[in-house]
Every structure is written in structure tokens, then in C-alpha cells.
Short mmCIF file of C-alpha atoms and ligand atoms in Angstrom, two decimals:
data_model
loop_
_atom_site.label_atom_id
_atom_site.label_comp_id
_atom_site.label_asym_id
_atom_site.label_seq_id
_atom_site.Cartn_x
_atom_site.Cartn_y
_atom_site.Cartn_z
CA MET V 69 142.57 73.95 181.99
CA ILE V 70 144.04 75.35 185.24
CA ARG V 71 141.48 78.19 185.38
CA ARG V 72 138.63 75.72 184.82
CA ALA V 73 139.81 73.66 187.80
CA PHE V 74 139.12 76.66 190.08
CA LEU V 75 135.49 76.97 188.99
CA SER V 76 132.89 74.91 190.74
CA ARG V 77 130.63 73.11 188.25
CA PRO V 78 127.45 75.20 188.74
CA VAL V 79 129.37 78.50 188.66
CA GLY V 80 131.23 77.33 185.57
CA HIS V 81 127.94 76.46 183.84
CA PHE V 82 126.45 79.82 184.81
CA LEU V 83 129.42 81.77 183.42
CA CYS V 84 129.38 79.72 180.23
CA ALA V 85 125.66 80.37 179.81
CA MET V 86 126.22 84.13 180.41
CA LEU V 87 128.99 84.21 177.82
CA ALA V 88 126.85 82.33 175.31
CA CYS V 89 123.95 84.75 175.91
CA THR V 90 126.23 87.79 175.52
CA LEU V 91 127.72 86.45 172.30
CA ALA V 92 124.28 85.56 170.94
CA ALA V 93 122.95 89.02 171.86
CA ALA V 94 125.96 90.73 170.24
CA SER V 95 125.59 88.71 167.07
CA ALA V 96 121.81 89.29 166.98
CA SER V 97 122.34 93.02 167.39
CA ALA V 98 125.03 93.05 164.66
CA GLN V 99 122.60 91.11 162.46
CA GLN V 100 119.84 93.60 163.30
CA THR V 101 122.11 96.56 162.45
CA ARG V 102 122.95 94.87 159.16
CA ASP V 103 119.31 94.01 158.48
CA SER V 104 118.18 97.57 159.17
CA PHE V 105 121.02 99.17 157.17
CA THR V 106 119.59 101.69 154.76
CA PRO V 107 122.05 103.19 152.30
CA GLN V 108 122.00 106.96 151.89
CA LEU V 109 121.99 108.42 148.38
CA GLY V 110 125.42 109.96 147.81
CA GLN V 111 127.08 108.14 150.70
CA SER V 112 130.78 108.02 150.09
CA GLY V 113 132.41 104.95 148.59
CA LYS V 114 136.03 103.98 148.15
CA ASP V 115 136.53 105.61 144.73
CA VAL V 116 133.05 106.88 144.00
CA MET V 117 129.90 107.48 146.04
CA TRP V 118 126.84 105.25 145.97
CA LEU V 119 124.05 106.31 143.66
CA PRO V 120 121.87 103.56 142.23
CA SER V 121 121.18 103.29 138.52
CA HIS V 122 117.56 104.08 137.85
CA ASP V 123 115.58 100.83 137.33
CA GLN V 124 114.83 101.70 133.72
CA VAL V 125 118.45 102.57 133.04
CA ALA V 126 119.62 99.29 134.59
CA ASN V 127 117.21 97.49 132.28
CA MET V 128 118.42 99.53 129.29
CA MET V 129 122.02 98.55 130.09
CA LEU V 130 121.18 94.84 130.13
CA ARG V 131 119.16 95.19 126.92
CA LEU V 132 122.02 97.02 125.25
CA ALA V 133 124.38 94.17 126.18
CA ALA V 134 121.83 91.71 124.68
CA VAL V 135 122.21 89.50 127.76
CA THR V 136 121.25 85.85 127.30
CA PRO V 137 121.02 83.06 129.91
CA ARG V 138 124.48 81.85 128.81
CA ASP V 139 126.13 85.08 129.95
CA TYR V 140 127.93 85.85 133.18
CA VAL V 141 127.23 89.44 134.23
CA VAL V 142 129.58 91.25 136.63
CA ASP V 143 128.72 94.68 138.03
CA LEU V 144 131.81 96.59 139.19
CA GLY V 145 130.80 98.64 142.24
CA SER V 146 127.45 96.94 142.64
CA GLY V 147 125.95 99.20 145.34
CA ASP V 148 122.65 97.74 146.57
CA GLY V 149 122.93 94.93 144.00
CA LYS V 150 120.16 96.03 141.67
CA ILE V 151 121.95 95.29 138.38
CA PRO V 152 123.08 91.71 139.19
CA ILE V 153 119.66 90.98 140.73
CA ALA V 154 117.82 92.38 137.69
CA ALA V 155 120.11 90.37 135.37
CA ALA V 156 119.32 87.10 137.18
CA ARG V 157 115.61 87.88 137.61
CA ASP V 158 114.88 89.18 134.10
CA TYR V 159 117.42 87.28 131.99
CA GLY V 160 117.97 84.07 133.99
CA VAL V 161 121.68 84.73 133.94
CA ARG V 162 124.44 84.12 136.53
CA ALA V 163 125.62 87.39 137.99
CA LEU V 164 128.17 88.77 140.43
CA GLY V 165 128.38 92.12 142.18
CA LEU V 166 131.75 93.40 143.42
CA GLU V 167 131.33 96.11 146.04
CA TYR V 168 133.77 97.64 148.52
CA ASN V 169 131.21 98.64 151.16
CA ALA V 170 130.47 95.62 153.40
CA ASP V 171 127.00 96.91 154.43
CA LEU V 172 125.98 97.26 150.78
CA VAL V 173 127.25 93.73 150.14
CA GLU V 174 125.13 92.35 153.01
CA LEU V 175 122.10 94.33 151.83
CA SER V 176 122.56 92.97 148.29
CA LYS V 177 122.84 89.40 149.55
CA ARG V 178 119.66 89.84 151.59
CA ARG V 179 117.79 91.24 148.56
CA ALA V 180 118.99 88.36 146.39
CA ARG V 181 117.83 85.90 149.09
CA GLU V 182 114.43 87.61 149.37
CA ALA V 183 114.03 87.37 145.60
CA GLY V 184 114.88 83.65 145.72
CA LEU V 185 117.91 84.28 143.52
CA GLU V 186 120.80 83.42 145.82
CA ALA V 187 121.78 80.45 143.64
CA LYS V 188 122.26 82.71 140.62
CA VAL V 189 123.53 85.97 142.12
CA LYS V 190 126.62 86.35 144.28
CA PHE V 191 128.05 89.42 145.96
CA GLU V 192 131.58 89.89 147.21
CA LYS V 193 133.22 92.60 149.20
CA ALA V 194 136.08 93.52 146.92
CA ASP V 195 138.04 96.36 145.40
CA ILE V 196 137.29 96.38 141.69
CA PHE V 197 140.88 97.43 140.95
CA GLU V 198 142.22 94.32 142.64
CA SER V 199 139.66 91.76 141.49
CA ASP V 200 139.73 89.17 138.76
CA TYR V 201 136.53 89.25 136.72
CA SER V 202 138.08 87.97 133.51
CA SER V 203 135.45 85.21 133.17
CA ALA V 204 132.62 87.76 132.80
CA THR V 205 130.95 87.96 129.40
CA VAL V 206 129.15 91.20 130.32
CA VAL V 207 130.58 93.91 132.60
CA THR V 208 128.37 96.72 133.85
CA LEU V 209 129.65 100.03 135.23
CA TYR V 210 128.23 103.11 136.87
CA LEU V 211 131.38 104.75 138.13
CA LEU V 212 133.17 107.87 136.85
CA PRO V 213 134.97 108.75 133.60
CA GLU V 214 138.41 108.56 135.24
CA LEU V 215 137.61 105.20 136.85
CA ASN V 216 136.48 103.86 133.47
CA LEU V 217 139.84 105.00 132.07
CA ARG V 218 141.69 103.21 134.89
CA LEU V 219 139.74 100.03 134.15
CA ARG V 220 140.22 100.28 130.38
CA PRO V 221 143.54 98.39 130.05
CA THR V 222 142.10 95.48 132.07
CA LEU V 223 138.85 95.51 130.09
CA MET V 224 140.76 95.51 126.79
CA LYS V 225 142.50 92.27 127.83
CA MET V 226 139.17 90.47 128.19
CA LYS V 227 138.03 87.87 125.70
CA PRO V 228 137.00 89.39 122.34
CA GLY V 229 133.23 89.72 122.28
CA THR V 230 132.90 90.59 125.99
CA ARG V 231 130.39 93.42 126.30
CA ILE V 232 131.01 96.41 128.54
CA VAL V 233 128.07 98.67 129.38
CA SER V 234 128.40 101.95 131.23
CA ASN V 235 125.71 104.12 132.73
CA SER V 236 126.43 107.75 131.74
CA PHE V 237 130.23 107.72 131.65
CA GLU V 238 132.51 107.26 128.67
CA MET V 239 135.82 105.52 128.01
CA GLY V 240 137.95 108.41 126.79
CA SER V 241 138.77 108.14 123.08
CA TRP V 242 137.38 104.59 122.82
CA SER V 243 134.07 105.39 121.20
CA PRO V 244 131.11 103.16 122.04
CA ASP V 245 129.75 100.63 119.55
CA GLU V 246 126.20 101.63 120.53
CA THR V 247 124.49 104.27 122.66
CA ALA V 248 120.94 104.25 124.01
CA PHE V 249 119.02 106.95 125.85
CA ILE V 250 116.23 107.18 128.40
CA GLY V 251 115.44 110.87 128.62
CA THR V 252 118.82 112.52 129.01
CA THR V 253 120.52 109.49 130.59
CA LYS V 254 122.62 107.47 128.24
CA ALA V 255 124.04 103.99 128.40
CA MET V 256 126.89 102.95 126.16
CA LEU V 257 128.04 99.56 124.88
CA TRP V 258 131.58 98.58 123.94
CA VAL V 259 132.37 95.17 122.49
CA ILE V 260 135.93 94.03 123.26
CA PRO V 261 137.65 93.76 119.88
CA ALA V 262 140.13 91.07 118.90
CA HIS V 263 143.66 92.39 118.44
CA VAL V 264 144.07 92.26 114.68
CA ALA V 265 146.76 94.82 113.86
CA GLY V 266 149.68 93.52 111.84
CA THR V 267 150.69 92.13 108.48
CA TRP V 268 148.60 89.22 107.22
CA THR V 269 149.68 86.94 104.38
CA VAL V 270 146.61 85.83 102.45
CA SER V 271 146.05 82.52 100.70
CA TYR V 272 142.96 81.99 98.54
CA GLN V 273 141.04 78.79 97.89
CA ARG V 274 141.73 79.35 94.17
CA LYS V 275 144.51 81.47 92.72
CA GLN V 276 143.54 85.19 92.63
CA PRO V 277 146.32 86.87 90.65
CA ALA V 278 144.70 90.34 90.94
CA ALA V 279 143.80 90.21 94.65
CA PRO V 280 146.05 91.41 97.48
CA ALA V 281 148.57 88.86 98.73
CA THR V 282 149.16 90.77 101.93
CA ILE V 283 146.82 92.79 104.14
CA ASN V 284 148.20 95.39 106.56
CA LEU V 285 145.84 96.28 109.38
CA ARG V 286 146.16 99.20 111.79
CA GLN V 287 143.85 99.30 114.78
CA ASN V 288 142.64 101.89 117.22
CA PHE V 289 140.33 100.03 119.61
CA GLN V 290 137.59 98.69 117.28
CA LYS V 291 138.50 101.09 114.45
CA LEU V 292 140.44 99.61 111.59
CA GLU V 293 142.27 100.92 108.57
CA GLY V 294 144.89 99.49 106.29
CA GLU V 295 145.72 98.39 102.81
CA GLY V 296 146.07 95.36 100.61
CA VAL V 297 149.40 94.88 98.87
CA LEU V 298 150.07 93.04 95.61
CA SER V 299 153.67 93.36 94.35
CA GLN V 300 154.18 97.12 94.21
CA ALA V 301 150.45 98.00 94.15
CA ARG V 302 148.77 99.26 97.35
CA MET V 303 144.98 99.18 97.62
CA SER V 304 143.31 101.05 100.48
CA LEU V 305 140.84 99.09 102.57
CA GLN V 306 137.35 100.54 102.63
CA TYR V 307 134.54 100.05 105.15
CA ALA V 308 136.93 98.19 107.44
CA ARG V 309 134.97 96.98 110.48
CA LEU V 310 135.78 94.98 113.56
CA ARG V 311 133.26 93.63 116.02
CA ALA V 312 134.59 91.13 118.57
CA SER V 313 136.53 88.67 116.35
CA ASP V 314 134.60 89.46 113.16
CA VAL V 315 136.48 91.53 110.66
CA SER V 316 135.24 92.81 107.30
CA PHE V 317 136.56 95.18 104.67
CA GLU V 318 136.44 95.92 100.97
CA VAL V 319 139.19 96.45 98.49
CA ARG V 320 139.31 97.08 94.74
CA ASP V 321 141.57 94.51 93.13
CA ASP V 322 144.19 95.12 90.49
CA LYS V 323 141.62 94.60 87.71
CA GLY V 324 139.02 96.96 89.19
CA ALA V 325 136.66 94.37 90.74
CA LEU V 326 135.36 95.11 94.24
CA LEU V 327 136.29 92.38 96.72
CA SER V 328 134.38 92.06 100.02
CA TYR V 329 136.20 90.19 102.78
CA LYS V 330 134.46 88.72 105.82
CA ALA V 331 136.46 86.71 108.34
CA LYS V 332 136.94 85.60 111.90
CA VAL V 333 140.21 86.17 113.67
CA GLU V 334 141.63 83.73 116.15
CA GLY V 335 145.09 84.59 117.40
CA ASN V 336 147.36 84.86 114.35
CA ARG V 337 144.88 83.21 111.99
CA MET V 338 142.06 84.74 109.94
CA VAL V 339 139.53 82.51 108.15
CA GLY V 340 136.71 83.71 105.94
CA THR V 341 135.31 84.35 102.50
CA VAL V 342 135.86 86.92 99.81
CA SER V 343 133.08 87.87 97.37
CA SER V 344 133.84 89.60 94.12
CA SER V 345 131.56 92.15 92.43
CA ARG V 346 131.90 89.79 89.43
CA GLY V 347 129.89 87.17 91.36
CA ALA V 348 132.54 84.74 92.61
CA ARG V 349 132.73 83.80 96.28
CA ILE V 350 135.68 81.83 97.61
CA ALA V 351 137.28 80.95 100.92
CA PHE V 352 140.49 82.56 102.11
CA GLN V 353 142.84 82.25 105.04
CA ALA V 354 145.42 84.67 106.33
CA GLN V 355 148.29 84.24 108.71
CA ARG V 356 149.86 86.98 110.78
CA GLY V 357 153.62 86.59 110.76
CA ASP V 358 154.50 89.08 113.45
CA ALA V 359 153.39 88.82 117.08
CA PRO V 360 150.09 90.58 117.86
CA VAL V 361 150.79 94.26 118.40
CA PRO V 362 150.25 95.14 122.08
CA PHE V 363 147.33 97.44 122.53
CA ALA V 364 149.15 100.54 123.71
CA GLU V 365 146.16 102.87 123.33
CA ALA V 366 144.29 101.18 126.16
CA LYS V 367 146.33 103.08 128.76
CA ALA V 368 144.83 106.53 129.24
CA THR V 369 146.78 109.45 127.80
CA PRO V 370 147.24 112.64 129.88
CA GLU V 371 144.79 114.37 127.48
CA GLU V 372 142.13 111.72 128.13
CA GLU V 373 142.66 112.00 131.89
CA ALA V 374 142.28 115.78 131.74
CA GLU V 375 139.14 115.42 129.61
CA ALA V 376 137.67 112.88 132.08
CA VAL V 377 138.02 115.44 134.87
CA ARG V 378 136.68 118.27 132.68
CA ALA V 379 133.64 116.14 131.72
CA LEU V 380 132.38 116.31 135.29
CA GLY V 381 132.99 120.06 135.53
CA ARG V 382 135.64 119.69 138.25
C1 SAM Q 637 127.46 105.00 141.54
S1 SAM Q 637 127.36 103.54 142.53
C2 SAM Q 637 126.68 102.39 141.37
C3 SAM Q 637 125.97 101.23 142.01
C4 SAM Q 637 125.41 100.19 141.05
N1 SAM Q 637 126.41 99.72 140.12
C5 SAM Q 637 124.24 100.73 140.27
O1 SAM Q 637 124.43 101.02 139.06
O2 SAM Q 637 123.16 100.88 140.86
C6 SAM Q 637 129.08 103.08 142.64
C7 SAM Q 637 129.38 102.01 143.67
O3 SAM Q 637 130.77 101.66 143.59
C8 SAM Q 637 131.25 101.37 144.89
N2 SAM Q 637 132.72 101.52 144.85
C9 SAM Q 637 133.45 102.65 144.82
N3 SAM Q 637 134.75 102.37 144.71
C10 SAM Q 637 134.86 101.01 144.67
C11 SAM Q 637 135.95 100.10 144.56
N4 SAM Q 637 137.22 100.54 144.43
N5 SAM Q 637 135.69 98.78 144.57
C12 SAM Q 637 134.42 98.32 144.70
N6 SAM Q 637 133.35 99.14 144.80
C13 SAM Q 637 133.56 100.47 144.78
C14 SAM Q 637 130.53 102.39 145.75
O4 SAM Q 637 130.51 101.98 147.11
C15 SAM Q 637 129.16 102.43 145.12
O5 SAM Q 637 128.29 101.51 145.72
#
């Protein structure tokens, strides 16, 4: 206030106008720098450099994840934004790109705007190791084997059925559910499995005196093994499968009939049907008494970390 009192009105207006012009020029030039920003292949990034997925590979990744308009796709380390933009453009889906480099974020936003997709696609400047993307139903990655391993415990906590797709790089000992190739480039799909390990007490719609009363499940990511137990008899589970929350397995009952179980798991409850090779099909339910076993394998072992480094020949 005191300084303003010393300025005559015309001089004050002139200085204000100058300041406004300078600020406008500075902001226009910053805008111009941003608008003319061209990323360089291999430019360094926080944890990995920028290299874009090839268009066809990006498309293969979205196909592999079987993206539908109900999905929410998040690309971790989204570079120039091509995967979220392709997801919104080709699949009508909502998408988010998380990228540490602010220039790449601005470039991505501009491309989304130019494609008329800014309502569907968002980009944020963020560190993928400090971000919450737990509402994603599809997560896409083109990072590095060791970064995939670092992300793995977080990914494994996502809702069962969430699909993770990676361009080129694996997830240590967690084998993919599906792999697709374009030339020598591969994309892999992992479906987050429900946590089903434990002891399940089974009750059948009708009494099944020869069928297991208890099912013990052991789990290594989506791989399952275990046995059915009836009094002292133990029956190994065969063809045990787990995809998202869908579990299935076969067991030969005490009388030699083959029983095929198909069920959905929700928390400590399993609900499904069991079909006998003798033709009967009945409903069953199972309850897990113990707390869900924490998924210890998600944290990378030293062997997996060493293998991740070896995989890149470093
Ligand atoms: C190999 S590029 C992949 C770009 C894009 N996902 C694609 O497939 O075209 C990896 C990207 O991750 C970004 N990045 C590296 N570390 C990051 C971090 N900690 N958080 C967010 N982004 C990161 C890099 O800047 C780079 O743009």
C-alpha cells in the first residue's frame, strides 16, 4: 500500500502493464516450450528410460487384457500416453497414465485433447511406487523385470480378476496366465488370483458320505495343489485351477467316482457345484476356518532379483 502511494497513476498503470506483458510472455514461452517438447527415444526416466511400446504391441496388450468399456485402464510409466489414449480411442474405456516426467505428462494431455479424448483419459505426474491405482481393473506395464518385481506385492493386493499386462518383461516366478507375440516381442497377461490357501470345511446340498469333508488348498500365485480329506483318507486334488475368484479341481471319492468341483471364492466362503462321473450334480459350500494365508511369495526373493538383473544381461 505504502509503495503504491509513491507511484503516480500513469506510471503505476505503465508498470502494471509491463509486468502483465512480461508475465504473459513468460507463460506463452513456457507454453511454447511445452508445446514443442519432443521426447527423445531412450531419454532417462526416474527408474527406467522412455521407450514407447510399438503401436501393434500396445494394441496386443489391450487385446490380451480383453478390455471392455467397463474397465479402468492404468498405465504405470505412461511415457507419451499412447497406451491410455489407445485404450480410450479403441475400447471406449476410461484410462489413466501415471508418469514421472512432467514434459511427457503435458505432451500426453495435449495428445488426448487433440484426439478429443480428454474426458476419458487423464494423465498425472506421479511416481508409480507412491501412487494408489487400486481401482484399476487393467494395469499395463512397460518397465523392467526388477521394477515389475518391486510392484508385485502391490499388484497382488489388487481385487481378484484385475488384469496385469506387461510388454516384454516378466514377474519373476509368477508365471503368466497367457502370452502373445508379435514377431519376437511378447506381451504377458496375469490375472490377480483370489487368496484361497487354507483348510475348507465342505457341506453338500445332499449328504455325500464318500466325498471329502475337508479340502486343503496350497497356493503359489495362481497355481494350486492340495487334497480332500475324509476321516483318515486323503485324496489328491487333480487339475486344480484358479483364475481370479474361480476355482476348480477334481478328486476321486472314497468309492472311486470322479468328482469335479467348480466354485467361486469370496473371502472365507466358497460356493459352487460338484459333478460326479456317475451323473449327479449338486451344490456345495465351503467355509475357511483359518484366516486367509498372507501371500508371502509376492515379495521378490533374492534369487528372483538376481534373475531379473541377469535377464537384461547386466
Ligand atoms: C519404457 S517407457 C514406457 C512408456 C509407455 N508405458 C509405453 O509403453 O509406451 C517407461 C516410462 O516410465 C517412466 N518412469 C520411470 N520411472 C517412473 C516412476 N518411478 N514413476 C512414474 N513413471 C516412471 C519413464 O519416464 C518412461 O516414460
